[in-house]
Amino acid sequence: LFEKEIKDEKNIKRFGNIFLYGDFFFTKNFLIKNGIFDYQIIHFTEIFWSYIHKTQHSINFIPTTSDWKIILYQDNGVPIELKCSDEEEAKQTLHEIYTMAPFAFYGYSDELKEKLLHNLEESIIETKNRMREYFENPKNFFKSLNENEKDKNQ
């Protein structure tokens, strides 16, 4: 499986059906975060909420560098940080997470954070219901998501 490495995008390495982004791997059903002394394995059905987080560094109020990471909440409410090298890698990574778990919540706002984390059990039940809808009929799931977005914008 790891015999042939294929580079198809700037920061993505593919080994057959396994994608390597920095210190984490994506398989068909799992996200594996590889640490120095440990590793974490997350099944895609455990993904609850994910968003990109940017930290801007500065010296004497002059911006110098930025750190990019994906904050990924599991369905037990525990966040995991996936460090990315730049904005492009963060967007690619979030896209991969979305393709694995389109039923999870994505993006960040203070209102969304309050809604999801204040009533964690209810939010997780809502995510599980969305997951059930997705697996029962993916086409209708995406159609209903688009309709909900239209309703929010009006």
PDB file of C-alpha atoms in Angstrom:
ATOM      1  CA  LEU A   1       0.000   0.000   0.000  1.00  0.00           C
ATOM      2  CA  PHE A   2       2.822   2.433   0.837  1.00  0.00           C
ATOM      3  CA  GLU A   3       5.061   1.280  -2.004  1.00  0.00           C
ATOM      4  CA  LYS A   4       4.275   4.111  -4.348  1.00  0.00           C
ATOM      5  CA  GLU A   5       3.979   7.714  -3.241  1.00  0.00           C
ATOM      6  CA  ILE A   6       2.069   9.956  -5.610  1.00  0.00           C
ATOM      7  CA  LYS A   7       2.177  13.721  -5.150  1.00  0.00           C
ATOM      8  CA  ASP A   8      -0.862  15.275  -6.753  1.00  0.00           C
ATOM      9  CA  GLU A   9      -1.152  18.602  -4.945  1.00  0.00           C
ATOM     10  CA  LYS A  10       1.256  20.884  -3.114  1.00  0.00           C
ATOM     11  CA  ASN A  11       0.984  19.464   0.406  1.00  0.00           C
ATOM     12  CA  ILE A  12      -0.848  16.186  -0.149  1.00  0.00           C
ATOM     13  CA  LYS A  13       0.892  12.848  -0.439  1.00  0.00           C
ATOM     14  CA  ARG A  14      -1.137   9.862  -1.538  1.00  0.00           C
ATOM     15  CA  PHE A  15      -0.290   6.269  -0.759  1.00  0.00           C
ATOM     16  CA  GLY A  16      -2.980   4.292  -2.546  1.00  0.00           C
ATOM     17  CA  ASN A  17      -6.185   5.181  -0.672  1.00  0.00           C
ATOM     18  CA  ILE A  18      -4.365   6.882   2.207  1.00  0.00           C
ATOM     19  CA  PHE A  19      -3.751  10.631   2.161  1.00  0.00           C
ATOM     20  CA  LEU A  20      -0.979  12.193   4.239  1.00  0.00           C
ATOM     21  CA  TYR A  21      -1.248  15.836   5.347  1.00  0.00           C
ATOM     22  CA  GLY A  22       1.569  16.923   7.632  1.00  0.00           C
ATOM     23  CA  ASP A  23       1.286  14.802  10.775  1.00  0.00           C
ATOM     24  CA  PHE A  24      -2.104  13.229  10.059  1.00  0.00           C
ATOM     25  CA  PHE A  25      -3.494  10.593   7.703  1.00  0.00           C
ATOM     26  CA  PHE A  26      -6.893  10.177   6.092  1.00  0.00           C
ATOM     27  CA  THR A  27      -8.130   6.742   5.173  1.00  0.00           C
ATOM     28  CA  LYS A  28     -11.546   5.852   3.783  1.00  0.00           C
ATOM     29  CA  ASN A  29     -13.101   5.759   7.266  1.00  0.00           C
ATOM     30  CA  PHE A  30     -10.550   7.172   9.700  1.00  0.00           C
ATOM     31  CA  LEU A  31      -8.494  10.220  10.480  1.00  0.00           C
ATOM     32  CA  ILE A  32      -5.250   9.343  12.261  1.00  0.00           C
ATOM     33  CA  LYS A  33      -3.279  12.051  14.050  1.00  0.00           C
ATOM     34  CA  ASN A  34       0.324  11.030  14.535  1.00  0.00           C
ATOM     35  CA  GLY A  35       2.050  12.603  17.551  1.00  0.00           C
ATOM     36  CA  ILE A  36       5.578  12.312  18.902  1.00  0.00           C
ATOM     37  CA  PHE A  37       4.666   9.892  21.681  1.00  0.00           C
ATOM     38  CA  ASP A  38       1.106   8.928  20.792  1.00  0.00           C
ATOM     39  CA  TYR A  39      -1.527   8.883  18.094  1.00  0.00           C
ATOM     40  CA  GLN A  40      -5.265   9.439  17.906  1.00  0.00           C
ATOM     41  CA  ILE A  41      -7.683   7.555  15.681  1.00  0.00           C
ATOM     42  CA  ILE A  42     -11.010   9.169  14.864  1.00  0.00           C
ATOM     43  CA  HIS A  43     -13.726   7.406  12.904  1.00  0.00           C
ATOM     44  CA  PHE A  44     -15.438   9.800  10.511  1.00  0.00           C
ATOM     45  CA  THR A  45     -18.788   9.242  12.257  1.00  0.00           C
ATOM     46  CA  GLU A  46     -17.283  10.764  15.426  1.00  0.00           C
ATOM     47  CA  ILE A  47     -16.657  14.138  13.762  1.00  0.00           C
ATOM     48  CA  PHE A  48     -19.033  16.702  15.220  1.00  0.00           C
ATOM     49  CA  TRP A  49     -17.726  20.175  14.302  1.00  0.00           C
ATOM     50  CA  SER A  50     -14.685  21.464  12.431  1.00  0.00           C
ATOM     51  CA  TYR A  51     -13.286  24.835  11.435  1.00  0.00           C
ATOM     52  CA  ILE A  52     -10.081  26.616  10.405  1.00  0.00           C
ATOM     53  CA  HIS A  53      -8.253  28.620  13.064  1.00  0.00           C
ATOM     54  CA  LYS A  54      -5.603  31.196  12.197  1.00  0.00           C
ATOM     55  CA  THR A  55      -3.198  32.663  14.748  1.00  0.00           C
ATOM     56  CA  GLN A  56      -1.400  35.812  13.605  1.00  0.00           C
ATOM     57  CA  HIS A  57       2.012  36.469  15.207  1.00  0.00           C
ATOM     58  CA  SER A  58       3.613  39.890  15.362  1.00  0.00           C
ATOM     59  CA  ILE A  59       6.659  41.697  16.673  1.00  0.00           C
ATOM     60  CA  ASN A  60       6.111  45.252  17.919  1.00  0.00           C
ATOM     61  CA  PHE A  61       2.607  45.164  16.384  1.00  0.00           C
ATOM     62  CA  ILE A  62       4.043  44.272  12.962  1.00  0.00           C
ATOM     63  CA  PRO A  63       2.540  41.032  11.589  1.00  0.00           C
ATOM     64  CA  THR A  64       5.218  38.412  10.983  1.00  0.00           C
ATOM     65  CA  THR A  65       3.836  34.905  10.529  1.00  0.00           C
ATOM     66  CA  SER A  66       0.600  32.974  10.823  1.00  0.00           C
ATOM     67  CA  ASP A  67      -0.146  29.542  12.202  1.00  0.00           C
ATOM     68  CA  TRP A  68      -2.958  27.567  10.608  1.00  0.00           C
ATOM     69  CA  LYS A  69      -4.796  24.652  12.140  1.00  0.00           C
ATOM     70  CA  ILE A  70      -8.022  22.755  11.941  1.00  0.00           C
ATOM     71  CA  ILE A  71      -9.977  22.481  15.160  1.00  0.00           C
ATOM     72  CA  LEU A  72     -11.964  19.259  15.013  1.00  0.00           C
ATOM     73  CA  TYR A  73     -14.468  18.413  17.728  1.00  0.00           C
ATOM     74  CA  GLN A  74     -15.331  14.794  18.315  1.00  0.00           C
ATOM     75  CA  ASP A  75     -18.819  13.717  19.342  1.00  0.00           C
ATOM     76  CA  ASN A  76     -17.654  13.565  22.959  1.00  0.00           C
ATOM     77  CA  GLY A  77     -16.955  17.328  22.837  1.00  0.00           C
ATOM     78  CA  VAL A  78     -13.169  16.956  22.929  1.00  0.00           C
ATOM     79  CA  PRO A  79     -11.314  19.128  20.393  1.00  0.00           C
ATOM     80  CA  ILE A  80      -8.299  17.951  18.400  1.00  0.00           C
ATOM     81  CA  GLU A  81      -5.910  20.335  16.662  1.00  0.00           C
ATOM     82  CA  LEU A  82      -4.526  19.458  13.246  1.00  0.00           C
ATOM     83  CA  LYS A  83      -1.632  21.770  12.422  1.00  0.00           C
ATOM     84  CA  CYS A  84      -1.325  22.910   8.818  1.00  0.00           C
ATOM     85  CA  SER A  85       1.589  24.573   7.059  1.00  0.00           C
ATOM     86  CA  ASP A  86      -0.449  27.304   5.359  1.00  0.00           C
ATOM     87  CA  GLU A  87      -3.953  28.458   4.455  1.00  0.00           C
ATOM     88  CA  GLU A  88      -4.096  26.279   1.343  1.00  0.00           C
ATOM     89  CA  GLU A  89      -3.307  23.124   3.306  1.00  0.00           C
ATOM     90  CA  ALA A  90      -5.892  24.090   5.942  1.00  0.00           C
ATOM     91  CA  LYS A  91      -8.565  24.503   3.258  1.00  0.00           C
ATOM     92  CA  GLN A  92      -7.589  21.210   1.587  1.00  0.00           C
ATOM     93  CA  THR A  93      -7.693  19.430   4.926  1.00  0.00           C
ATOM     94  CA  LEU A  94     -11.081  20.860   5.851  1.00  0.00           C
ATOM     95  CA  HIS A  95     -12.353  19.817   2.424  1.00  0.00           C
ATOM     96  CA  GLU A  96     -11.145  16.236   3.041  1.00  0.00           C
ATOM     97  CA  ILE A  97     -12.877  16.210   6.426  1.00  0.00           C
ATOM     98  CA  TYR A  98     -16.057  17.490   4.767  1.00  0.00           C
ATOM     99  CA  THR A  99     -15.961  14.722   2.146  1.00  0.00           C
ATOM    100  CA  MET A 100     -15.666  12.186   4.972  1.00  0.00           C
ATOM    101  CA  ALA A 101     -18.355  13.713   7.190  1.00  0.00           C
ATOM    102  CA  PRO A 102     -20.693  16.115   5.359  1.00  0.00           C
ATOM    103  CA  PHE A 103     -23.239  15.762   8.173  1.00  0.00           C
ATOM    104  CA  ALA A 104     -20.982  17.514  10.714  1.00  0.00           C
ATOM    105  CA  PHE A 105     -21.015  21.258  11.363  1.00  0.00           C
ATOM    106  CA  TYR A 106     -18.400  23.424   9.624  1.00  0.00           C
ATOM    107  CA  GLY A 107     -17.175  26.967  10.050  1.00  0.00           C
ATOM    108  CA  TYR A 108     -16.848  29.233  13.049  1.00  0.00           C
ATOM    109  CA  SER A 109     -18.911  31.980  14.581  1.00  0.00           C
ATOM    110  CA  ASP A 110     -19.513  32.902  18.202  1.00  0.00           C
ATOM    111  CA  GLU A 111     -23.212  32.075  17.731  1.00  0.00           C
ATOM    112  CA  LEU A 112     -22.410  28.613  16.331  1.00  0.00           C
ATOM    113  CA  LYS A 113     -19.936  27.929  19.138  1.00  0.00           C
ATOM    114  CA  GLU A 114     -22.533  28.926  21.749  1.00  0.00           C
ATOM    115  CA  LYS A 115     -25.219  26.814  20.066  1.00  0.00           C
ATOM    116  CA  LEU A 116     -23.072  23.699  19.695  1.00  0.00           C
ATOM    117  CA  LEU A 117     -21.096  23.678  22.931  1.00  0.00           C
ATOM    118  CA  HIS A 118     -23.667  25.146  25.323  1.00  0.00           C
ATOM    119  CA  ASN A 119     -26.134  22.344  24.556  1.00  0.00           C
ATOM    120  CA  LEU A 120     -23.585  19.694  23.641  1.00  0.00           C
ATOM    121  CA  GLU A 121     -25.841  16.654  24.040  1.00  0.00           C
ATOM    122  CA  GLU A 122     -28.607  18.169  21.898  1.00  0.00           C
ATOM    123  CA  SER A 123     -26.080  19.230  19.252  1.00  0.00           C
ATOM    124  CA  ILE A 124     -24.580  15.750  19.096  1.00  0.00           C
ATOM    125  CA  ILE A 125     -28.045  14.232  18.735  1.00  0.00           C
ATOM    126  CA  GLU A 126     -28.705  16.692  15.890  1.00  0.00           C
ATOM    127  CA  THR A 127     -25.427  15.631  14.238  1.00  0.00           C
ATOM    128  CA  LYS A 128     -26.345  11.945  14.602  1.00  0.00           C
ATOM    129  CA  ASN A 129     -29.757  12.661  13.028  1.00  0.00           C
ATOM    130  CA  ARG A 130     -28.043  14.468  10.149  1.00  0.00           C
ATOM    131  CA  MET A 131     -25.691  11.487   9.769  1.00  0.00           C
ATOM    132  CA  ARG A 132     -28.644   9.088   9.660  1.00  0.00           C
ATOM    133  CA  GLU A 133     -30.323  11.258   6.984  1.00  0.00           C
ATOM    134  CA  TYR A 134     -27.087  11.335   4.996  1.00  0.00           C
ATOM    135  CA  PHE A 135     -26.643   7.553   5.018  1.00  0.00           C
ATOM    136  CA  GLU A 136     -30.305   6.898   4.217  1.00  0.00           C
ATOM    137  CA  ASN A 137     -30.420   9.223   1.201  1.00  0.00           C
ATOM    138  CA  PRO A 138     -27.347  11.390   0.388  1.00  0.00           C
ATOM    139  CA  LYS A 139     -29.027  13.270  -2.496  1.00  0.00           C
ATOM    140  CA  ASN A 140     -31.932  14.422  -0.337  1.00  0.00           C
ATOM    141  CA  PHE A 141     -29.518  15.298   2.464  1.00  0.00           C
ATOM    142  CA  PHE A 142     -27.616  17.779   0.299  1.00  0.00           C
ATOM    143  CA  LYS A 143     -30.839  19.110  -1.158  1.00  0.00           C
ATOM    144  CA  SER A 144     -32.217  19.820   2.327  1.00  0.00           C
ATOM    145  CA  LEU A 145     -28.917  21.460   3.350  1.00  0.00           C
ATOM    146  CA  ASN A 146     -29.147  23.813   0.364  1.00  0.00           C
ATOM    147  CA  GLU A 147     -32.776  24.638   1.186  1.00  0.00           C
ATOM    148  CA  ASN A 148     -31.874  25.377   4.822  1.00  0.00           C
ATOM    149  CA  GLU A 149     -29.091  27.723   3.686  1.00  0.00           C
ATOM    150  CA  LYS A 150     -31.528  29.567   1.394  1.00  0.00           C
ATOM    151  CA  ASP A 151     -33.999  29.949   4.294  1.00  0.00           C
ATOM    152  CA  LYS A 152     -31.288  31.400   6.548  1.00  0.00           C
ATOM    153  CA  ASN A 153     -30.228  33.936   3.919  1.00  0.00           C
ATOM    154  CA  GLN A 154     -33.766  35.278   3.418  1.00  0.00           C
TER     155      GLN A 154
END
